PDB file of C-alpha atoms in Angstrom:
ATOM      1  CA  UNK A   1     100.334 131.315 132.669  1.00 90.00           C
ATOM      2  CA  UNK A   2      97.170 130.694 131.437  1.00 95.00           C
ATOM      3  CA  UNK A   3      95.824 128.340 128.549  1.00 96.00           C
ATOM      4  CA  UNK A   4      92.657 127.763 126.861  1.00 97.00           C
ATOM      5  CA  UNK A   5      91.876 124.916 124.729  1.00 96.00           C
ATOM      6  CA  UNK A   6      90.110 121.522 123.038  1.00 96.00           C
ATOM      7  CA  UNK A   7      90.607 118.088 122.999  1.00 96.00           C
ATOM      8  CA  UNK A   8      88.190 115.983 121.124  1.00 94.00           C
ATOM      9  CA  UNK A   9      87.697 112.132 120.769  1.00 89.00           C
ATOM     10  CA  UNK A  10      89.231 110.187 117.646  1.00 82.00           C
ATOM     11  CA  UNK A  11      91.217 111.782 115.426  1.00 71.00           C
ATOM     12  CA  UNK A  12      88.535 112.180 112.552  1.00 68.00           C
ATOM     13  CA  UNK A  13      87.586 116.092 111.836  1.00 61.00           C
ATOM     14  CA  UNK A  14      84.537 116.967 112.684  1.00 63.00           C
ATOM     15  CA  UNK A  15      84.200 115.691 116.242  1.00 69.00           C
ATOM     16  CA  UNK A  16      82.859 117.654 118.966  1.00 87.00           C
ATOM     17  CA  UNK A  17      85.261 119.868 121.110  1.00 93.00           C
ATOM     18  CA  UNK A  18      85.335 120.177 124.490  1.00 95.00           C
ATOM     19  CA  UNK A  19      86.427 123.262 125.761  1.00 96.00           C
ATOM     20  CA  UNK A  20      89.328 123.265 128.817  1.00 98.00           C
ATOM     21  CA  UNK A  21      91.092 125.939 130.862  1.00 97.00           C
ATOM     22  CA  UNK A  22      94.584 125.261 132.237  1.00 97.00           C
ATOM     23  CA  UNK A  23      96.936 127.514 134.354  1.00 96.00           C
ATOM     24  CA  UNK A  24     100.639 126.267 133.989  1.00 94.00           C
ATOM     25  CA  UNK A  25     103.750 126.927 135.982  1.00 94.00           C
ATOM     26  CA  UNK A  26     107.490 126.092 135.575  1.00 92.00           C
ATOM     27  CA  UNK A  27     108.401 123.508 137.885  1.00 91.00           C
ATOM     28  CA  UNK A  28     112.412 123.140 137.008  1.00 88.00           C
ATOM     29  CA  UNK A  29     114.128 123.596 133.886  1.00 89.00           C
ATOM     30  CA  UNK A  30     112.115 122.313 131.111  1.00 91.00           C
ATOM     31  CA  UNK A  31     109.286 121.043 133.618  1.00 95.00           C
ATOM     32  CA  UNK A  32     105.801 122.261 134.327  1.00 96.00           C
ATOM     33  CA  UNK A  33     102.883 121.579 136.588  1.00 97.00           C
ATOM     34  CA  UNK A  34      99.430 123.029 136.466  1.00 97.00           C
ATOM     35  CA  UNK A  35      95.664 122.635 136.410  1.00 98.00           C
ATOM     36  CA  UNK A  36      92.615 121.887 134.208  1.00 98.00           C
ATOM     37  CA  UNK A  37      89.219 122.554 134.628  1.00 98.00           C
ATOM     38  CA  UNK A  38      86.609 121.670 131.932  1.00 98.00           C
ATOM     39  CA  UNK A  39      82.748 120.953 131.109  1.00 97.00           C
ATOM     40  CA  UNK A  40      82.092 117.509 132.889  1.00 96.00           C
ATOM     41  CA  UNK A  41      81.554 114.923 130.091  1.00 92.00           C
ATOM     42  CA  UNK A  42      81.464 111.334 131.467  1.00 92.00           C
ATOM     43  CA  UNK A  43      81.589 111.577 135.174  1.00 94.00           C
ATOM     44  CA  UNK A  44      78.408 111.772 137.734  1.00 96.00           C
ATOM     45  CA  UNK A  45      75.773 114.581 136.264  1.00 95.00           C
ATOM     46  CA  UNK A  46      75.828 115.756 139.544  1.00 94.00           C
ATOM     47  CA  UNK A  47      79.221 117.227 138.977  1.00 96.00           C
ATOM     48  CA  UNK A  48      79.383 120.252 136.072  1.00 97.00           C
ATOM     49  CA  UNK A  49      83.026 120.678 135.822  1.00 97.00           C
ATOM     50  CA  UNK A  50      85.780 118.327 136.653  1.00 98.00           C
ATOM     51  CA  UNK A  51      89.154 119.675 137.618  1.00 98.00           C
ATOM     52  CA  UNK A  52      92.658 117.457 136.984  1.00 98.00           C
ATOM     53  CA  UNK A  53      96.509 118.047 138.013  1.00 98.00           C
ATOM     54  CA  UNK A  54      99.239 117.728 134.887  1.00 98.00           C
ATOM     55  CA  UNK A  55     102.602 117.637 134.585  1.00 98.00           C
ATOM     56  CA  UNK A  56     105.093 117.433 131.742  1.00 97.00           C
ATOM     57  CA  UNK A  57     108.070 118.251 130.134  1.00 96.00           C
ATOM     58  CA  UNK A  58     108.906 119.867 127.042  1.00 93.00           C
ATOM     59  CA  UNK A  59     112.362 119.279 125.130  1.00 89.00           C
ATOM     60  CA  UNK A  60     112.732 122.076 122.161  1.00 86.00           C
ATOM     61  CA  UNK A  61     109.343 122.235 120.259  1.00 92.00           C
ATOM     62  CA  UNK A  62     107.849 118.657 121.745  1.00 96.00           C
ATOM     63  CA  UNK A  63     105.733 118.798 124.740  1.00 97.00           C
ATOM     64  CA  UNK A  64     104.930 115.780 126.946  1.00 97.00           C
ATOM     65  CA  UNK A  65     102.407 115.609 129.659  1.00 98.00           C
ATOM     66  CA  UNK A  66     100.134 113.509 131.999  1.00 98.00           C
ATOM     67  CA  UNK A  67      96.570 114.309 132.981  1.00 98.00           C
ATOM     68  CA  UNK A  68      94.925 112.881 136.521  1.00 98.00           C
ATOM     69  CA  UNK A  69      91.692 114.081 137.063  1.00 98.00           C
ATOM     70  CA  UNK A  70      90.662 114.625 140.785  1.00 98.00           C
ATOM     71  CA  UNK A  71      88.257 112.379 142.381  1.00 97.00           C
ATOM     72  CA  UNK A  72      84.688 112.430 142.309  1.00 96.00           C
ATOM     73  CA  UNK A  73      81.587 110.394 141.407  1.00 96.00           C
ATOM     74  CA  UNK A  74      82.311 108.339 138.512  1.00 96.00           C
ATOM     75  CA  UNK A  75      85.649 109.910 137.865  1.00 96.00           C
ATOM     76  CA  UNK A  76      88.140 107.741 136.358  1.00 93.00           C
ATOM     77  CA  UNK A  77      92.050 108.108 138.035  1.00 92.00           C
ATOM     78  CA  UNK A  78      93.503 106.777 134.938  1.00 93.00           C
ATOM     79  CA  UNK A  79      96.786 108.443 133.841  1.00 96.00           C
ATOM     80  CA  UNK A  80      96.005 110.400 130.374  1.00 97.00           C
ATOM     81  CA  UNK A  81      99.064 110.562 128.400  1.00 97.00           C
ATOM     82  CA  UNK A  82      98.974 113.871 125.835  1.00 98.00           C
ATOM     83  CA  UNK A  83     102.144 114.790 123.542  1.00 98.00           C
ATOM     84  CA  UNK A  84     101.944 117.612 120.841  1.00 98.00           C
ATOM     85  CA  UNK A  85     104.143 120.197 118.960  1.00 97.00           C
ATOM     86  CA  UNK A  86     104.951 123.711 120.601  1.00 95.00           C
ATOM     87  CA  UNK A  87     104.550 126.603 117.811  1.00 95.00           C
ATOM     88  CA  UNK A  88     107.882 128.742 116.897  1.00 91.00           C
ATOM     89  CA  UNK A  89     106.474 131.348 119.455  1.00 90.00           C
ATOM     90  CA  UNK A  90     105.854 129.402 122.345  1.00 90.00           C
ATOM     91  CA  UNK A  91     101.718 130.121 122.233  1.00 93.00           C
ATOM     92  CA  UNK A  92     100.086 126.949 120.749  1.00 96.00           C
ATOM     93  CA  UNK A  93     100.560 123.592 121.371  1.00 97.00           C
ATOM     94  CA  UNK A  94      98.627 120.708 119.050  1.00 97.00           C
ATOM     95  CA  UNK A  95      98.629 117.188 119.193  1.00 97.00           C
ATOM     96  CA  UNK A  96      97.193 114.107 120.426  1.00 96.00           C
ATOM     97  CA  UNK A  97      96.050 112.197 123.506  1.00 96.00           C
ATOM     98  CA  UNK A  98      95.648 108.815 124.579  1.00 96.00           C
ATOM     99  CA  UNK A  99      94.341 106.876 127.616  1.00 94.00           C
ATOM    100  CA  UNK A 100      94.134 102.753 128.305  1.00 88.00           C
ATOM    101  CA  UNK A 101      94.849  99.766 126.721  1.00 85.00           C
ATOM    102  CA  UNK A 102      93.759  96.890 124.903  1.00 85.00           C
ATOM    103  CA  UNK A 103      89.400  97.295 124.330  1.00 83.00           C
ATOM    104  CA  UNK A 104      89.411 100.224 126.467  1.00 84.00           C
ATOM    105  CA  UNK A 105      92.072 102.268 124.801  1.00 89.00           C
ATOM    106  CA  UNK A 106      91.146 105.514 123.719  1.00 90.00           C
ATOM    107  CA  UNK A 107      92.444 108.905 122.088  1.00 93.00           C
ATOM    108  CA  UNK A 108      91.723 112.310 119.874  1.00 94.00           C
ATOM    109  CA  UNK A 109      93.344 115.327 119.476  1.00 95.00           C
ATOM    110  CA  UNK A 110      94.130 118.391 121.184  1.00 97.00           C
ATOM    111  CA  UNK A 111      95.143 121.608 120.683  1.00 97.00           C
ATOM    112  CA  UNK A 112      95.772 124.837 123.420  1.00 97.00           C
ATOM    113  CA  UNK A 113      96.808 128.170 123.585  1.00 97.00           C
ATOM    114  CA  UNK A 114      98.337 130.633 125.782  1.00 94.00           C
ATOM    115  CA  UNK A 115      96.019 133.292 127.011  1.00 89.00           C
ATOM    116  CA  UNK A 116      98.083 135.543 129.519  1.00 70.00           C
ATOM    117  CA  UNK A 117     101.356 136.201 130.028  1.00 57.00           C
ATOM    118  CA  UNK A 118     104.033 136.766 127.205  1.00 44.00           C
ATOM    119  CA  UNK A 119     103.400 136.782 123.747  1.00 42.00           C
ATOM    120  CA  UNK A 120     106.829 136.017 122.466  1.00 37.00           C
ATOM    121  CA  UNK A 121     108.675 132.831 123.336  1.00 44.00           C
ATOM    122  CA  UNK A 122     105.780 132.294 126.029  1.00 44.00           C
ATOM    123  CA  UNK A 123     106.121 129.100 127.184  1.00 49.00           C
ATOM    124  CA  UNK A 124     109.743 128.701 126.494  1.00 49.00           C
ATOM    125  CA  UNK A 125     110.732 131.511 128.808  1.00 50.00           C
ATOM    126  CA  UNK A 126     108.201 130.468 131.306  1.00 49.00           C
ATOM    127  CA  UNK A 127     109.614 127.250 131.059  1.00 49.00           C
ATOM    128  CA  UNK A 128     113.594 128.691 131.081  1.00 45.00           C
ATOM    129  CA  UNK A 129     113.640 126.131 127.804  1.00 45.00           C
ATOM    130  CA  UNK A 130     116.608 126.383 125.446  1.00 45.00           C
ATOM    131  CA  UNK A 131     115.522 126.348 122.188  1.00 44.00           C
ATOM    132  CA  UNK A 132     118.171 126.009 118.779  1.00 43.00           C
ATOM    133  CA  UNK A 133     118.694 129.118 116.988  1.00 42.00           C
ATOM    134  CA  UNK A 134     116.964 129.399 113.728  1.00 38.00           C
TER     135      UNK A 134
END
């Protein structure tokens, strides 16, 4: 389904958000794929959005995924690496990203929620993820 959401740089409050959009699809049991497409921040200002492929996991409430944005003028292919908590209802996931090493390492948070679809165990029955009974 679809997701809207932030990420922001460092993890202090107060930083500027930058707005994404991400449409996600099972890709096996407790896999997904999907896209992003968000304000372009870094890259060549020729280019006003960039667009990037992810793809993840989740394992009960934890979510794991990768970001790779798609080439274009001064677009970096580095592998962004993004884990964060899945809410009890499967709409809203938070956490924190990271990209690099060494001098150029760099992070913030994140935070997205579901927008279509399912209200109730959203992503976990998109997902066909088994979740422990409360």
């Amino acid at each position: 389904g679809y997701w809207s959401g932030w990420y922001s740089y460092g993890l202090d409050i107060g930083n500027t958000n930058i707005p994404f959009s991400a449409f996600v699809e099972a890709a096996g049991t407790g896999l997904f794929i999907g896209t992003v497409i968000e304000p372009n921040t870094f890259a060549s200002p020729a280019l006003v959005e960039l667009t990037a492929d992810i793809s993840g996991e989740i394992s009960r409430e934890t979510v794991y995924f990768d970001k790779v944005y798609h080439p274009g003028p001064d677009v970096h292919q580095e592998v962004i690496k993004y884990l964060g908590n899945l809410n009890e209802d499967g709409t809203l996931i938070s956490g924190e990203w990271h990209a690099g090493q060494g001098m150029s390492f760099t992070g913030g948070k994140f935070q997205m929620e579901r927008s279509s679809g399912l209200e109730s165990e959203a992503l976990s029955a998109s997902l066909k993820i088994d979740r422990p009974d409360s």
